[in-house]
Amino acid sequence: MAGEREAAALAAAIDEARLWQRHLDMARLGATPGGGVNRQAFSPADGEARRLLIRWAQELGLAASLDPIGNLFIRRPGREPQAEPVLTGSHLDSQPTGGKFDGAYGVLAGFEVLEAMQRCGMETRRPVELVVWSNEEGSRFQPACMGSVAFIGARPLAELLAARDWEGMTAGEALEAMLATLAEVPRRPLGFPVAAYLEAHIEQGPLLEAAGVPIGVVTGVQGLHRYLVEVVGEAAHAGTTPLRQRKDALKAAVSMIHALEGVMADATDTVRFTVGRFDVAPGSPNVVPSRVRFTIDLRHPEAEVLARLGGQIGPLCQAHARGCAVTVTRLSAVPPTRFHPRIVSLVRHWATALGLPHRELLSGAGHDAMHLAAVCPAGMIFVPCAGGISHNEAESARPADLAAGARVLAACLAELAAT
Ligand code: HGY
Ligand code: MN
Ligand code: MN
């Protein structure tokens, strides 16, 4: 069994410079002029990022495989090949103007642990698998966390792959094009039993940096709902149509959002209400807008608050329809998640044992770990990012913090793979 000594030795084998260089190499794929990355789900850049990871894995003698929704697995065998594996990982897809570390850190920290295990010749009882989840961001195709949602069987694969992006392409079509570039990678069925799941990620918030600590012991994730609102009015001539005869989809949508802002405001600034996408058609200066589609991202730590506020969205939008037809679709609803006490304690134990200052926190951002928590003991390790900035090309993190998180990850995985 990987005792404390072996786990600590593995943590010591984490190489800060190697881990940092892999981030720089990975960030070249989908690099944007603003210093970030644009590797949207199932895009060519997403495929290139997977190919790079597969090449690195093959250089280490580790096998790669892909499941039907494109989740990528890098497997390190254990003494007992039939034992349920320990899983770690995150995502390589990004926001359109994403940062170098959101998702990539969890994948590269997990890879660094596998590399350290290989170089140390560590023998584990269980296999350890690194996973790259498909479409975590849910920016191009809804819902977010599509890969882990499919993996746990929470939604039918066919339903997920039928999702269309803003240009009308289905996730299935985009996935097929990406998988064609990875044709030689062995395929595996969707879903399998997992002994435990642990994901490393940047905090994407300001708390760790403000507290001056390198490690976040993540207790859970706040709940989140995603909605699409479609407002259909009537195109009309901007010069000849009297205002009172118009079915102006844009003005109706603006009135809806203004009313929603009033409902969502709370004195403690805990509710997270975001309209991130707002499409107007036909988008001509002298045509009264006939159709508007906008998204709502609503989050809160308490399920009943989330349900109450979410329940008001439909009626409020209808009340401000101004003669337009309104459709409100709830695209996803993930309840608040509490991570498994055994995993939370393990992260706290190893941060302490490795002499790394740490604090507990709830994740404001969503992660695949929310879904894995429904099928196995799961948890997360956070590291700081500068100013808490994320989903922004300026996202940045310090090499020493990335390595500290990878050390805690290594020790936890060694212990989980030994039990
Ligand atoms: O939206 C989120 O919370 C995650 O960063 N994709
Ligand atoms: Mn992420
Ligand atoms: Mn993200």
Coordinates of C-alpha atoms and ligand atoms in Angstrom, one line a residue:
M1 CA 0.0 0.0 0.0
A2 CA 1.3 3.4 -0.9
G3 CA 1.9 4.6 2.6
E4 CA 2.5 8.1 3.7
R5 CA 6.2 7.8 2.8
E6 CA 5.6 6.6 -0.8
A7 CA 2.8 9.2 -1.3
A8 CA 5.1 12.0 0.0
A9 CA 7.9 10.7 -2.2
L10 CA 5.7 10.9 -5.2
A11 CA 4.6 14.5 -4.3
A12 CA 8.3 15.4 -4.1
A13 CA 8.8 14.0 -7.6
I14 CA 6.5 16.6 -9.1
D15 CA 8.6 18.8 -11.4
E16 CA 7.5 22.5 -11.4
A17 CA 9.4 23.4 -14.5
R18 CA 8.2 20.4 -16.5
L19 CA 4.6 21.2 -15.5
W20 CA 4.9 24.8 -16.4
Q21 CA 6.5 24.1 -19.8
R22 CA 3.6 21.7 -20.6
H23 CA 1.2 24.6 -20.0
L24 CA 3.1 26.8 -22.4
D25 CA 3.2 24.1 -25.0
M26 CA -0.6 23.4 -24.6
A27 CA -1.4 27.1 -24.7
R28 CA 0.0 27.3 -28.2
L29 CA -3.0 25.3 -29.5
G30 CA -5.8 27.7 -30.2
A31 CA -3.7 30.6 -29.0
T32 CA -5.4 34.0 -29.3
P33 CA -3.7 37.4 -30.1
G34 CA -4.8 38.5 -26.6
G35 CA -2.7 35.9 -24.9
G36 CA -5.4 33.4 -24.2
V37 CA -6.8 30.4 -26.0
N38 CA -9.9 29.7 -28.2
R39 CA -10.3 25.9 -28.1
Q40 CA -14.0 25.5 -28.3
A41 CA -15.6 22.1 -27.9
F42 CA -14.9 19.7 -30.8
S43 CA -13.1 22.4 -32.8
P44 CA -9.9 21.6 -34.7
A45 CA -7.9 23.2 -31.8
D46 CA -9.7 20.9 -29.3
G47 CA -8.6 17.9 -31.4
E48 CA -5.0 19.2 -31.6
A49 CA -4.8 19.6 -27.9
R50 CA -5.9 16.0 -27.4
R51 CA -3.4 14.8 -30.0
L52 CA -0.6 16.6 -28.1
L53 CA -1.6 14.9 -24.9
I54 CA -1.8 11.5 -26.6
R55 CA 1.7 12.0 -28.0
W56 CA 3.1 12.9 -24.6
A57 CA 1.3 9.8 -23.1
Q58 CA 2.7 7.5 -25.8
E59 CA 6.2 8.9 -25.0
L60 CA 5.6 7.7 -21.4
G61 CA 4.4 4.3 -22.6
L62 CA 0.8 5.0 -21.5
A63 CA -2.2 4.0 -23.6
A64 CA -5.0 6.4 -24.8
S65 CA -8.6 5.7 -25.5
L66 CA -11.7 7.6 -26.5
D67 CA -15.4 7.0 -25.6
P68 CA -18.4 7.7 -27.8
I69 CA -18.7 11.4 -26.7
G70 CA -15.0 12.0 -27.2
N71 CA -13.9 11.8 -23.5
L72 CA -10.2 11.0 -23.7
F73 CA -8.6 8.6 -21.2
I74 CA -4.9 8.0 -20.5
R75 CA -4.6 4.8 -18.4
R76 CA -1.7 3.8 -16.1
P77 CA -2.2 0.1 -15.2
G78 CA -2.3 -1.1 -11.5
R79 CA -1.4 -4.4 -9.9
E80 CA -5.1 -5.4 -10.2
P81 CA -6.3 -4.5 -13.7
Q82 CA -9.9 -5.4 -12.8
A83 CA -10.0 -3.0 -9.8
E84 CA -12.1 0.1 -10.3
P85 CA -9.7 2.9 -11.4
V86 CA -9.0 6.1 -9.6
L87 CA -9.8 9.0 -12.0
T88 CA -8.3 12.5 -12.3
G89 CA -8.6 15.1 -15.0
S90 CA -10.5 18.1 -16.2
H91 CA -11.0 19.6 -19.7
L92 CA -9.1 21.1 -22.6
D93 CA -12.0 22.9 -24.3
S94 CA -12.1 26.6 -23.6
Q95 CA -14.2 29.7 -23.8
P96 CA -13.9 31.7 -27.0
T97 CA -11.6 34.2 -25.2
G98 CA -10.5 31.7 -22.5
G99 CA -7.3 31.5 -20.4
K100 CA -4.4 29.1 -20.5
F101 CA -5.2 27.5 -17.2
D102 CA -9.0 26.9 -17.0
G103 CA -9.3 23.1 -17.4
A104 CA -5.8 22.7 -18.8
Y105 CA -4.3 22.8 -15.3
G106 CA -6.4 19.8 -14.1
V107 CA -5.4 17.8 -17.2
L108 CA -1.7 18.7 -17.0
A109 CA -1.4 18.3 -13.2
G110 CA -3.0 14.9 -13.6
F111 CA -0.5 14.1 -16.4
E112 CA 2.4 15.3 -14.3
V113 CA 1.3 12.8 -11.6
L114 CA 1.2 10.0 -14.1
E115 CA 4.7 11.0 -15.3
A116 CA 6.0 11.1 -11.7
M117 CA 4.5 7.7 -11.1
Q118 CA 6.2 6.3 -14.2
R119 CA 9.6 7.9 -13.4
C120 CA 9.4 6.6 -9.8
G121 CA 8.3 3.2 -10.9
M122 CA 5.4 3.4 -8.4
E123 CA 3.2 0.3 -8.3
T124 CA -0.4 1.0 -7.4
R125 CA -3.1 -1.5 -6.6
R126 CA -5.6 0.3 -8.7
P127 CA -5.2 1.6 -12.3
V128 CA -5.0 5.4 -12.4
E129 CA -6.7 7.1 -15.3
L130 CA -6.4 10.7 -16.5
V131 CA -9.5 11.9 -18.3
V132 CA -10.1 14.9 -20.6
W133 CA -13.9 15.5 -20.5
S134 CA -15.6 16.7 -23.6
N135 CA -17.3 20.1 -23.8
E136 CA -17.0 21.2 -20.2
E137 CA -17.5 24.8 -21.0
G138 CA -20.9 24.6 -22.6
S139 CA -20.1 27.7 -24.6
R140 CA -20.7 26.4 -28.1
F141 CA -23.0 23.4 -27.3
Q142 CA -25.3 23.2 -24.3
P143 CA -25.3 21.7 -21.8
A144 CA -22.0 22.3 -20.2
C145 CA -20.1 19.3 -18.9
M146 CA -21.5 17.3 -21.7
G147 CA -18.8 14.6 -21.5
S148 CA -19.2 13.9 -17.8
V149 CA -23.0 14.1 -18.0
A150 CA -22.9 11.4 -20.7
F151 CA -20.3 9.4 -18.8
I152 CA -22.6 9.1 -15.7
G153 CA -25.6 8.4 -17.9
A154 CA -27.5 11.5 -16.6
R155 CA -28.7 12.3 -20.2
P156 CA -29.0 10.1 -23.3
L157 CA -26.0 10.4 -25.6
A158 CA -28.2 10.9 -28.6
E159 CA -30.0 13.9 -26.9
L160 CA -26.7 15.5 -26.0
L161 CA -25.2 15.0 -29.5
A162 CA -28.3 16.6 -31.1
A163 CA -27.5 20.0 -29.4
R164 CA -26.9 22.7 -32.0
D165 CA -24.4 25.5 -31.9
W166 CA -25.3 29.1 -32.8
E167 CA -24.6 28.4 -36.4
G168 CA -26.8 25.2 -36.4
M169 CA -24.2 22.5 -36.5
T170 CA -24.9 19.6 -34.1
A171 CA -22.5 18.5 -31.5
G172 CA -22.5 15.0 -33.1
E173 CA -21.4 16.5 -36.4
A174 CA -18.6 18.5 -34.8
L175 CA -17.5 15.5 -32.7
E176 CA -17.4 13.2 -35.7
A177 CA -15.2 15.6 -37.5
M178 CA -12.8 15.8 -34.5
L179 CA -12.8 12.1 -33.9
A180 CA -11.9 11.5 -37.6
T181 CA -8.6 13.2 -36.8
L182 CA -8.0 10.7 -34.0
A183 CA -9.1 7.6 -35.9
E184 CA -6.1 5.5 -34.7
V185 CA -7.0 6.0 -31.0
P186 CA -8.7 2.9 -29.6
R187 CA -12.4 3.3 -28.7
R188 CA -14.0 2.2 -25.5
P189 CA -17.7 2.0 -24.3
L190 CA -19.3 5.0 -22.5
G191 CA -19.1 4.9 -18.7
F192 CA -17.5 2.5 -16.2
P193 CA -17.3 2.2 -12.5
V194 CA -14.9 4.6 -10.8
A195 CA -13.3 4.1 -7.3
A196 CA -12.8 7.9 -6.7
Y197 CA -12.4 11.1 -8.7
L198 CA -10.2 14.1 -7.9
E199 CA -9.9 17.2 -10.0
A200 CA -7.4 20.0 -9.8
H201 CA -8.4 23.4 -11.1
I202 CA -7.6 27.1 -10.7
E203 CA -10.1 28.8 -8.3
Q204 CA -11.4 31.2 -11.0
G205 CA -12.1 33.5 -8.0
P206 CA -10.2 35.8 -5.6
L207 CA -10.4 34.0 -2.3
L208 CA -7.1 32.0 -2.3
E209 CA -5.0 34.9 -3.5
A210 CA -6.6 37.2 -1.0
A211 CA -5.9 34.7 1.8
G212 CA -2.4 34.2 0.6
V213 CA -2.7 30.4 0.5
P214 CA -1.7 28.1 -2.4
I215 CA -4.3 25.3 -1.8
G216 CA -8.1 25.3 -1.8
V217 CA -9.8 22.4 -0.1
V218 CA -13.0 22.4 -2.1
T219 CA -16.1 21.4 -0.1
G220 CA -18.6 21.5 -3.0
V221 CA -20.0 23.5 -5.9
Q222 CA -22.9 25.9 -5.9
G223 CA -26.0 25.0 -7.9
L224 CA -26.5 26.3 -11.4
H225 CA -29.3 26.6 -14.0
R226 CA -28.9 27.5 -17.6
Y227 CA -31.8 28.9 -19.7
L228 CA -32.4 29.9 -23.3
V229 CA -35.1 32.5 -23.9
E230 CA -36.4 33.0 -27.5
V231 CA -38.5 36.0 -28.3
V232 CA -40.3 36.1 -31.7
G233 CA -41.9 39.3 -32.9
E234 CA -42.4 40.7 -36.4
A235 CA -39.9 42.2 -38.8
A236 CA -41.2 45.6 -39.9
H237 CA -40.0 48.8 -41.6
A238 CA -38.2 51.1 -39.2
G239 CA -39.5 54.2 -41.0
T240 CA -43.2 53.4 -41.6
T241 CA -44.3 51.2 -38.7
P242 CA -45.8 53.1 -35.8
L243 CA -44.3 52.0 -32.4
R244 CA -47.7 50.9 -31.1
Q245 CA -48.1 48.5 -34.0
R246 CA -44.8 46.8 -33.5
K247 CA -43.9 43.4 -32.2
D248 CA -40.3 44.4 -31.4
A249 CA -38.4 41.4 -30.1
L250 CA -35.5 43.4 -29.0
K251 CA -37.4 45.9 -26.9
A252 CA -39.4 43.0 -25.3
A253 CA -36.1 41.2 -24.5
V254 CA -34.6 44.3 -22.9
S255 CA -37.7 44.8 -20.8
M256 CA -37.5 41.1 -19.7
I257 CA -33.9 41.4 -18.7
H258 CA -34.5 44.6 -16.8
A259 CA -37.3 43.0 -14.9
L260 CA -35.2 39.9 -14.2
E261 CA -32.4 42.1 -12.8
G262 CA -34.8 43.5 -10.3
V263 CA -35.8 40.0 -9.1
M264 CA -32.3 38.6 -9.0
A265 CA -30.7 41.5 -7.1
D266 CA -29.9 40.5 -3.4
A267 CA -28.4 42.6 -0.7
T268 CA -25.7 40.0 0.0
D269 CA -24.7 39.8 -3.7
T270 CA -24.9 36.0 -3.6
V271 CA -27.1 35.4 -6.6
R272 CA -25.2 35.0 -9.8
F273 CA -27.4 36.2 -12.7
T274 CA -25.7 36.5 -16.1
V275 CA -27.0 37.1 -19.7
G276 CA -23.9 36.0 -21.6
R277 CA -25.3 35.7 -25.1
F278 CA -27.7 37.9 -26.9
D279 CA -28.5 37.4 -30.6
V280 CA -30.7 39.8 -32.6
A281 CA -32.2 39.0 -36.0
P282 CA -32.3 40.1 -38.7
G283 CA -29.8 42.6 -37.3
S284 CA -30.4 45.3 -39.8
P285 CA -30.4 49.0 -38.7
N286 CA -33.7 49.8 -40.4
V287 CA -35.7 46.6 -39.6
V288 CA -37.7 46.2 -36.4
P289 CA -36.0 43.1 -34.8
S290 CA -38.2 40.0 -35.3
R291 CA -36.2 37.5 -33.2
V292 CA -34.0 37.6 -30.1
R293 CA -32.4 34.7 -28.4
F294 CA -30.6 35.2 -25.1
T295 CA -29.1 32.9 -22.4
I296 CA -29.5 33.1 -18.7
D297 CA -26.9 31.6 -16.3
L298 CA -28.2 31.5 -12.8
R299 CA -26.3 30.2 -9.8
H300 CA -26.7 30.1 -6.0
P301 CA -25.4 27.9 -3.1
E302 CA -28.9 27.0 -1.9
A303 CA -31.2 24.8 -3.9
E304 CA -34.4 26.4 -2.7
V305 CA -33.3 29.9 -3.6
L306 CA -32.2 28.6 -7.1
A307 CA -35.6 26.9 -7.6
R308 CA -37.5 30.0 -6.4
L309 CA -35.6 32.4 -8.6
G310 CA -35.5 30.0 -11.6
G311 CA -39.3 29.5 -11.3
Q312 CA -39.8 33.3 -11.8
I313 CA -38.0 33.5 -15.2
G314 CA -40.8 32.0 -17.4
P315 CA -43.6 34.1 -15.9
L316 CA -41.6 37.3 -15.9
C317 CA -40.5 36.9 -19.6
Q318 CA -44.1 36.2 -20.6
A319 CA -45.3 39.3 -18.6
H320 CA -42.9 41.4 -20.7
A321 CA -43.6 39.8 -24.1
R322 CA -45.1 43.0 -25.6
G323 CA -47.1 41.0 -28.1
C324 CA -44.2 38.7 -29.0
A325 CA -44.2 34.9 -28.7
V326 CA -41.8 33.9 -25.9
T327 CA -40.2 30.4 -25.2
V328 CA -38.2 29.8 -22.1
T329 CA -36.2 26.5 -22.2
R330 CA -34.3 25.3 -19.2
L331 CA -31.2 23.7 -20.7
S332 CA -29.6 22.4 -17.5
A333 CA -30.1 22.3 -13.8
V334 CA -27.4 21.1 -11.5
P335 CA -28.2 21.1 -7.8
P336 CA -25.6 22.3 -5.2
T337 CA -23.0 19.6 -4.8
R338 CA -21.3 18.5 -1.5
F339 CA -18.0 16.6 -2.1
H340 CA -17.4 13.4 -0.3
P341 CA -16.0 13.9 3.3
R342 CA -13.4 11.3 2.7
I343 CA -12.0 13.1 -0.3
V344 CA -12.2 16.5 1.3
S345 CA -10.4 15.2 4.4
L346 CA -7.7 13.6 2.2
V347 CA -7.0 16.9 0.4
R348 CA -6.8 18.7 3.7
H349 CA -4.6 16.0 5.2
W350 CA -2.0 16.1 2.3
A351 CA -2.0 19.9 2.1
T352 CA -1.1 19.9 5.8
A353 CA 1.4 17.0 5.6
L354 CA 3.1 18.8 2.7
G355 CA 3.3 22.0 4.7
L356 CA 1.1 23.9 2.3
P357 CA -1.1 26.6 3.7
H358 CA -4.8 26.0 2.7
R359 CA -8.4 27.0 3.3
E360 CA -11.7 25.4 2.6
L361 CA -14.0 27.0 0.1
L362 CA -17.1 26.3 -2.0
S363 CA -16.6 26.5 -5.8
G364 CA -18.5 29.3 -7.5
A365 CA -17.6 27.8 -10.9
G366 CA -19.1 24.6 -12.3
H367 CA -16.9 21.6 -12.9
D368 CA -17.2 18.0 -14.1
A369 CA -16.5 16.9 -10.5
M370 CA -20.2 17.9 -9.8
H371 CA -21.3 15.1 -12.0
L372 CA -18.7 12.5 -10.9
A373 CA -19.9 13.2 -7.3
A374 CA -23.2 11.5 -8.2
V375 CA -21.5 8.2 -9.0
C376 CA -18.3 8.0 -6.8
P377 CA -16.5 9.8 -3.9
A378 CA -15.3 13.0 -5.6
G379 CA -13.5 16.2 -4.7
M380 CA -11.4 19.0 -6.0
I381 CA -8.1 20.8 -5.3
F382 CA -7.9 24.6 -6.1
V383 CA -4.9 26.8 -6.7
P384 CA -5.0 30.6 -7.0
C385 CA -5.2 32.5 -10.2
A386 CA -4.2 36.2 -10.4
G387 CA -6.9 38.5 -9.3
G388 CA -9.4 35.7 -9.5
I389 CA -9.6 36.5 -13.2
S390 CA -10.9 33.7 -15.5
H391 CA -12.9 33.2 -18.7
N392 CA -10.6 36.0 -19.8
E393 CA -7.5 35.9 -21.9
A394 CA -5.6 37.6 -19.1
E395 CA -6.1 34.5 -16.8
S396 CA -2.8 33.7 -15.1
A397 CA -1.3 31.5 -12.4
R398 CA 2.1 31.1 -10.7
P399 CA 4.3 28.0 -11.5
A400 CA 4.9 27.4 -7.8
D401 CA 1.1 27.3 -7.0
L402 CA 0.5 24.9 -10.0
A403 CA 3.2 22.6 -8.7
A404 CA 1.9 22.8 -5.1
G405 CA -1.6 21.7 -6.3
A406 CA 0.0 18.9 -8.3
R407 CA 1.9 17.7 -5.2
V408 CA -1.3 17.5 -3.2
L409 CA -3.0 15.7 -6.1
A410 CA -0.1 13.2 -6.4
A411 CA -0.2 12.3 -2.7
C412 CA -4.0 11.9 -2.7
L413 CA -4.0 9.8 -5.9
A414 CA -1.2 7.6 -4.6
E415 CA -3.2 6.9 -1.4
L416 CA -6.6 6.4 -3.3
A417 CA -4.9 4.0 -5.8
A418 CA -3.4 2.0 -2.9
T419 CA -6.7 1.3 -1.0
Ligands
HGY1 O1 -19.1 28.1 -16.2 C1 -18.4 27.5 -15.4 O2 -18.6 27.6 -14.2 C2 -17.1 26.7 -15.8 O3 -16.0 27.5 -15.6 N1 -17.2 26.3 -17.1
MN2 MN -13.0 24.8 -16.0
MN3 MN -14.5 27.5 -17.6

